PDB file of C-alpha atoms in Angstrom:
ATOM      1  CA  UNK A   1     -74.512 -59.510 -93.405  1.00  0.00           C
ATOM      2  CA  UNK A   2     -74.199 -62.842 -95.197  1.00  0.00           C
ATOM      3  CA  UNK A   3     -77.888 -63.583 -94.560  1.00  0.00           C
ATOM      4  CA  UNK A   4     -78.919 -60.225 -96.063  1.00  0.00           C
ATOM      5  CA  UNK A   5     -76.783 -60.928 -99.115  1.00  0.00           C
ATOM      6  CA  UNK A   6     -78.342 -64.366 -99.574  1.00  0.00           C
ATOM      7  CA  UNK A   7     -81.875 -62.993 -99.191  1.00  0.00           C
ATOM      8  CA  UNK A   8     -81.120 -60.256-101.720  1.00  0.00           C
ATOM      9  CA  UNK A   9     -79.654 -62.725-104.200  1.00  0.00           C
ATOM     10  CA  UNK A  10     -82.677 -64.994-103.728  1.00  0.00           C
ATOM     11  CA  UNK A  11     -85.004 -62.055-104.341  1.00  0.00           C
ATOM     12  CA  UNK A  12     -83.126 -61.094-107.505  1.00  0.00           C
ATOM     13  CA  UNK A  13     -83.276 -64.706-108.722  1.00  0.00           C
ATOM     14  CA  UNK A  14     -87.023 -64.818-108.032  1.00  0.00           C
ATOM     15  CA  UNK A  15     -87.580 -61.634-110.025  1.00  0.00           C
ATOM     16  CA  UNK A  16     -85.732 -63.149-112.968  1.00  0.00           C
ATOM     17  CA  UNK A  17     -87.765 -66.341-112.762  1.00  0.00           C
ATOM     18  CA  UNK A  18     -90.880 -64.170-112.932  1.00  0.00           C
ATOM     19  CA  UNK A  19     -89.448 -62.345-115.968  1.00  0.00           C
ATOM     20  CA  UNK A  20     -88.869 -65.730-117.580  1.00  0.00           C
ATOM     21  CA  UNK A  21     -92.449 -66.837-116.929  1.00  0.00           C
ATOM     22  CA  UNK A  22     -93.958 -63.599-118.231  1.00  0.00           C
ATOM     23  CA  UNK A  23     -91.749 -63.489-121.324  1.00  0.00           C
ATOM     24  CA  UNK A  24     -92.126 -67.155-122.242  1.00  0.00           C
ATOM     25  CA  UNK A  25     -95.724 -67.892-121.336  1.00  0.00           C
ATOM     26  CA  UNK A  26     -97.710 -64.675-120.947  1.00  0.00           C
ATOM     27  CA  UNK A  27     -96.142 -62.312-123.485  1.00  0.00           C
ATOM     28  CA  UNK A  28     -99.189 -62.269-125.778  1.00  0.00           C
ATOM     29  CA  UNK A  29    -101.724 -61.531-123.055  1.00  0.00           C
ATOM     30  CA  UNK A  30    -103.452 -58.162-123.024  1.00  0.00           C
ATOM     31  CA  UNK A  31    -102.168 -57.532-119.501  1.00  0.00           C
ATOM     32  CA  UNK A  32     -98.512 -57.858-120.544  1.00  0.00           C
ATOM     33  CA  UNK A  33     -98.929 -56.198-123.918  1.00  0.00           C
ATOM     34  CA  UNK A  34    -100.484 -53.095-122.370  1.00  0.00           C
ATOM     35  CA  UNK A  35     -97.855 -52.797-119.653  1.00  0.00           C
ATOM     36  CA  UNK A  36     -94.682 -53.792-121.475  1.00  0.00           C
ATOM     37  CA  UNK A  37     -95.282 -53.248-125.177  1.00  0.00           C
ATOM     38  CA  UNK A  38     -97.468 -50.194-124.719  1.00  0.00           C
ATOM     39  CA  UNK A  39     -97.374 -47.774-127.640  1.00  0.00           C
ATOM     40  CA  UNK A  40     -94.313 -49.216-129.354  1.00  0.00           C
ATOM     41  CA  UNK A  41     -94.670 -50.175-133.000  1.00  0.00           C
ATOM     42  CA  UNK A  42     -93.920 -53.800-133.903  1.00  0.00           C
ATOM     43  CA  UNK A  43     -90.579 -52.653-135.338  1.00  0.00           C
ATOM     44  CA  UNK A  44     -89.659 -50.805-132.154  1.00  0.00           C
ATOM     45  CA  UNK A  45     -90.553 -53.671-129.841  1.00  0.00           C
ATOM     46  CA  UNK A  46     -88.694 -56.077-132.134  1.00  0.00           C
ATOM     47  CA  UNK A  47     -85.566 -53.913-131.898  1.00  0.00           C
ATOM     48  CA  UNK A  48     -85.890 -53.760-128.118  1.00  0.00           C
ATOM     49  CA  UNK A  49     -86.272 -57.521-127.830  1.00  0.00           C
ATOM     50  CA  UNK A  50     -83.277 -58.060-130.136  1.00  0.00           C
ATOM     51  CA  UNK A  51     -81.193 -55.779-127.934  1.00  0.00           C
ATOM     52  CA  UNK A  52     -82.293 -57.782-124.895  1.00  0.00           C
ATOM     53  CA  UNK A  53     -81.262 -61.006-126.580  1.00  0.00           C
ATOM     54  CA  UNK A  54     -77.925 -59.471-127.507  1.00  0.00           C
ATOM     55  CA  UNK A  55     -77.337 -58.500-123.909  1.00  0.00           C
ATOM     56  CA  UNK A  56     -78.153 -62.011-122.690  1.00  0.00           C
ATOM     57  CA  UNK A  57     -75.726 -63.442-125.261  1.00  0.00           C
ATOM     58  CA  UNK A  58     -73.153 -60.998-123.918  1.00  0.00           C
ATOM     59  CA  UNK A  59     -73.710 -62.401-120.432  1.00  0.00           C
ATOM     60  CA  UNK A  60     -73.075 -65.918-121.701  1.00  0.00           C
ATOM     61  CA  UNK A  61     -69.898 -64.771-123.464  1.00  0.00           C
ATOM     62  CA  UNK A  62     -68.768 -62.959-120.304  1.00  0.00           C
ATOM     63  CA  UNK A  63     -69.242 -66.099-118.215  1.00  0.00           C
ATOM     64  CA  UNK A  64     -67.257 -68.238-120.637  1.00  0.00           C
ATOM     65  CA  UNK A  65     -64.478 -65.614-120.842  1.00  0.00           C
ATOM     66  CA  UNK A  66     -64.499 -65.432-117.040  1.00  0.00           C
ATOM     67  CA  UNK A  67     -63.975 -69.181-116.943  1.00  0.00           C
ATOM     68  CA  UNK A  68     -61.048 -68.876-119.363  1.00  0.00           C
ATOM     69  CA  UNK A  69     -59.526 -66.065-117.304  1.00  0.00           C
ATOM     70  CA  UNK A  70     -59.744 -67.769-113.931  1.00  0.00           C
ATOM     71  CA  UNK A  71     -58.352 -71.000-115.381  1.00  0.00           C
ATOM     72  CA  UNK A  72     -54.950 -69.280-115.159  1.00  0.00           C
ATOM     73  CA  UNK A  73     -55.147 -69.407-111.363  1.00  0.00           C
ATOM     74  CA  UNK A  74     -54.498 -72.898-109.953  1.00  0.00           C
ATOM     75  CA  UNK A  75     -56.483 -72.288-106.768  1.00  0.00           C
ATOM     76  CA  UNK A  76     -59.696 -71.647-108.730  1.00  0.00           C
ATOM     77  CA  UNK A  77     -61.653 -74.399-110.482  1.00  0.00           C
ATOM     78  CA  UNK A  78     -63.258 -72.858-113.591  1.00  0.00           C
ATOM     79  CA  UNK A  79     -65.021 -75.971-114.850  1.00  0.00           C
ATOM     80  CA  UNK A  80     -68.231 -75.359-112.904  1.00  0.00           C
ATOM     81  CA  UNK A  81     -68.501 -71.861-114.384  1.00  0.00           C
ATOM     82  CA  UNK A  82     -67.952 -73.265-117.846  1.00  0.00           C
ATOM     83  CA  UNK A  83     -70.425 -76.077-117.284  1.00  0.00           C
ATOM     84  CA  UNK A  84     -73.137 -73.673-116.188  1.00  0.00           C
ATOM     85  CA  UNK A  85     -72.730 -71.290-119.090  1.00  0.00           C
ATOM     86  CA  UNK A  86     -72.278 -74.066-121.639  1.00  0.00           C
ATOM     87  CA  UNK A  87     -75.524 -75.661-120.512  1.00  0.00           C
ATOM     88  CA  UNK A  88     -77.160 -72.232-120.892  1.00  0.00           C
ATOM     89  CA  UNK A  89     -75.809 -71.988-124.433  1.00  0.00           C
ATOM     90  CA  UNK A  90     -76.992 -75.499-125.297  1.00  0.00           C
ATOM     91  CA  UNK A  91     -80.493 -74.804-123.999  1.00  0.00           C
ATOM     92  CA  UNK A  92     -80.618 -71.436-125.780  1.00  0.00           C
ATOM     93  CA  UNK A  93     -79.687 -73.123-129.049  1.00  0.00           C
ATOM     94  CA  UNK A  94     -82.327 -75.816-128.644  1.00  0.00           C
ATOM     95  CA  UNK A  95     -84.971 -73.262-127.719  1.00  0.00           C
ATOM     96  CA  UNK A  96     -83.933 -70.980-130.580  1.00  0.00           C
ATOM     97  CA  UNK A  97     -84.222 -73.790-133.102  1.00  0.00           C
ATOM     98  CA  UNK A  98     -87.641 -74.771-131.810  1.00  0.00           C
ATOM     99  CA  UNK A  99     -88.994 -71.217-131.895  1.00  0.00           C
ATOM    100  CA  UNK A 100     -87.359 -70.363-135.247  1.00  0.00           C
ATOM    101  CA  UNK A 101     -88.460 -73.723-136.664  1.00  0.00           C
ATOM    102  CA  UNK A 102     -84.942 -74.097-138.137  1.00  0.00           C
ATOM    103  CA  UNK A 103     -81.896 -76.018-136.920  1.00  0.00           C
ATOM    104  CA  UNK A 104     -79.567 -73.011-137.235  1.00  0.00           C
ATOM    105  CA  UNK A 105     -79.403 -72.078-133.543  1.00  0.00           C
ATOM    106  CA  UNK A 106     -78.927 -75.716-132.561  1.00  0.00           C
ATOM    107  CA  UNK A 107     -76.067 -76.117-135.023  1.00  0.00           C
ATOM    108  CA  UNK A 108     -74.348 -72.853-134.114  1.00  0.00           C
ATOM    109  CA  UNK A 109     -74.953 -72.832-130.351  1.00  0.00           C
ATOM    110  CA  UNK A 110     -75.907 -76.243-129.016  1.00  0.00           C
ATOM    111  CA  UNK A 111     -73.506 -78.535-130.852  1.00  0.00           C
ATOM    112  CA  UNK A 112     -70.334 -76.607-129.899  1.00  0.00           C
ATOM    113  CA  UNK A 113     -71.584 -76.278-126.304  1.00  0.00           C
ATOM    114  CA  UNK A 114     -72.367 -79.995-126.080  1.00  0.00           C
ATOM    115  CA  UNK A 115     -68.938 -80.777-127.511  1.00  0.00           C
ATOM    116  CA  UNK A 116     -67.247 -78.541-124.947  1.00  0.00           C
ATOM    117  CA  UNK A 117     -69.276 -80.170-122.151  1.00  0.00           C
ATOM    118  CA  UNK A 118     -68.172 -83.571-123.386  1.00  0.00           C
ATOM    119  CA  UNK A 119     -64.549 -82.433-123.342  1.00  0.00           C
ATOM    120  CA  UNK A 120     -64.957 -81.116-119.800  1.00  0.00           C
ATOM    121  CA  UNK A 121     -66.528 -84.353-118.552  1.00  0.00           C
ATOM    122  CA  UNK A 122     -64.529 -86.843-120.645  1.00  0.00           C
ATOM    123  CA  UNK A 123     -61.522 -87.039-118.277  1.00  0.00           C
ATOM    124  CA  UNK A 124     -63.879 -88.030-115.450  1.00  0.00           C
ATOM    125  CA  UNK A 125     -65.183 -91.180-117.170  1.00  0.00           C
TER     126      UNK A 125
END
């Protein structure tokens, strides 16, 4: 049963890596535009993409809240959960600032995440 679970999780991870590749590098190709964008107007597809981004931000928030919640239980070490999601936030902020060509996302997302990472790692130096 454990092997099936691991294979399934690996398959799900692979699918999401493929989504990442398509969305980041092949979005503007005719192949993707015809299959994903289809007959949506630019406004409709923009709203859909914004909803997707909102959902992903919700996942990041959920992971950080999860880390806060499990920190109340001494047998569970939440720092690895926090580290993972904080790195995600930092990368998202850097990427957002590059694509928006403004430092806003870096200032709002990356700097607080980097600060929190520093605070997590500081006691270990």
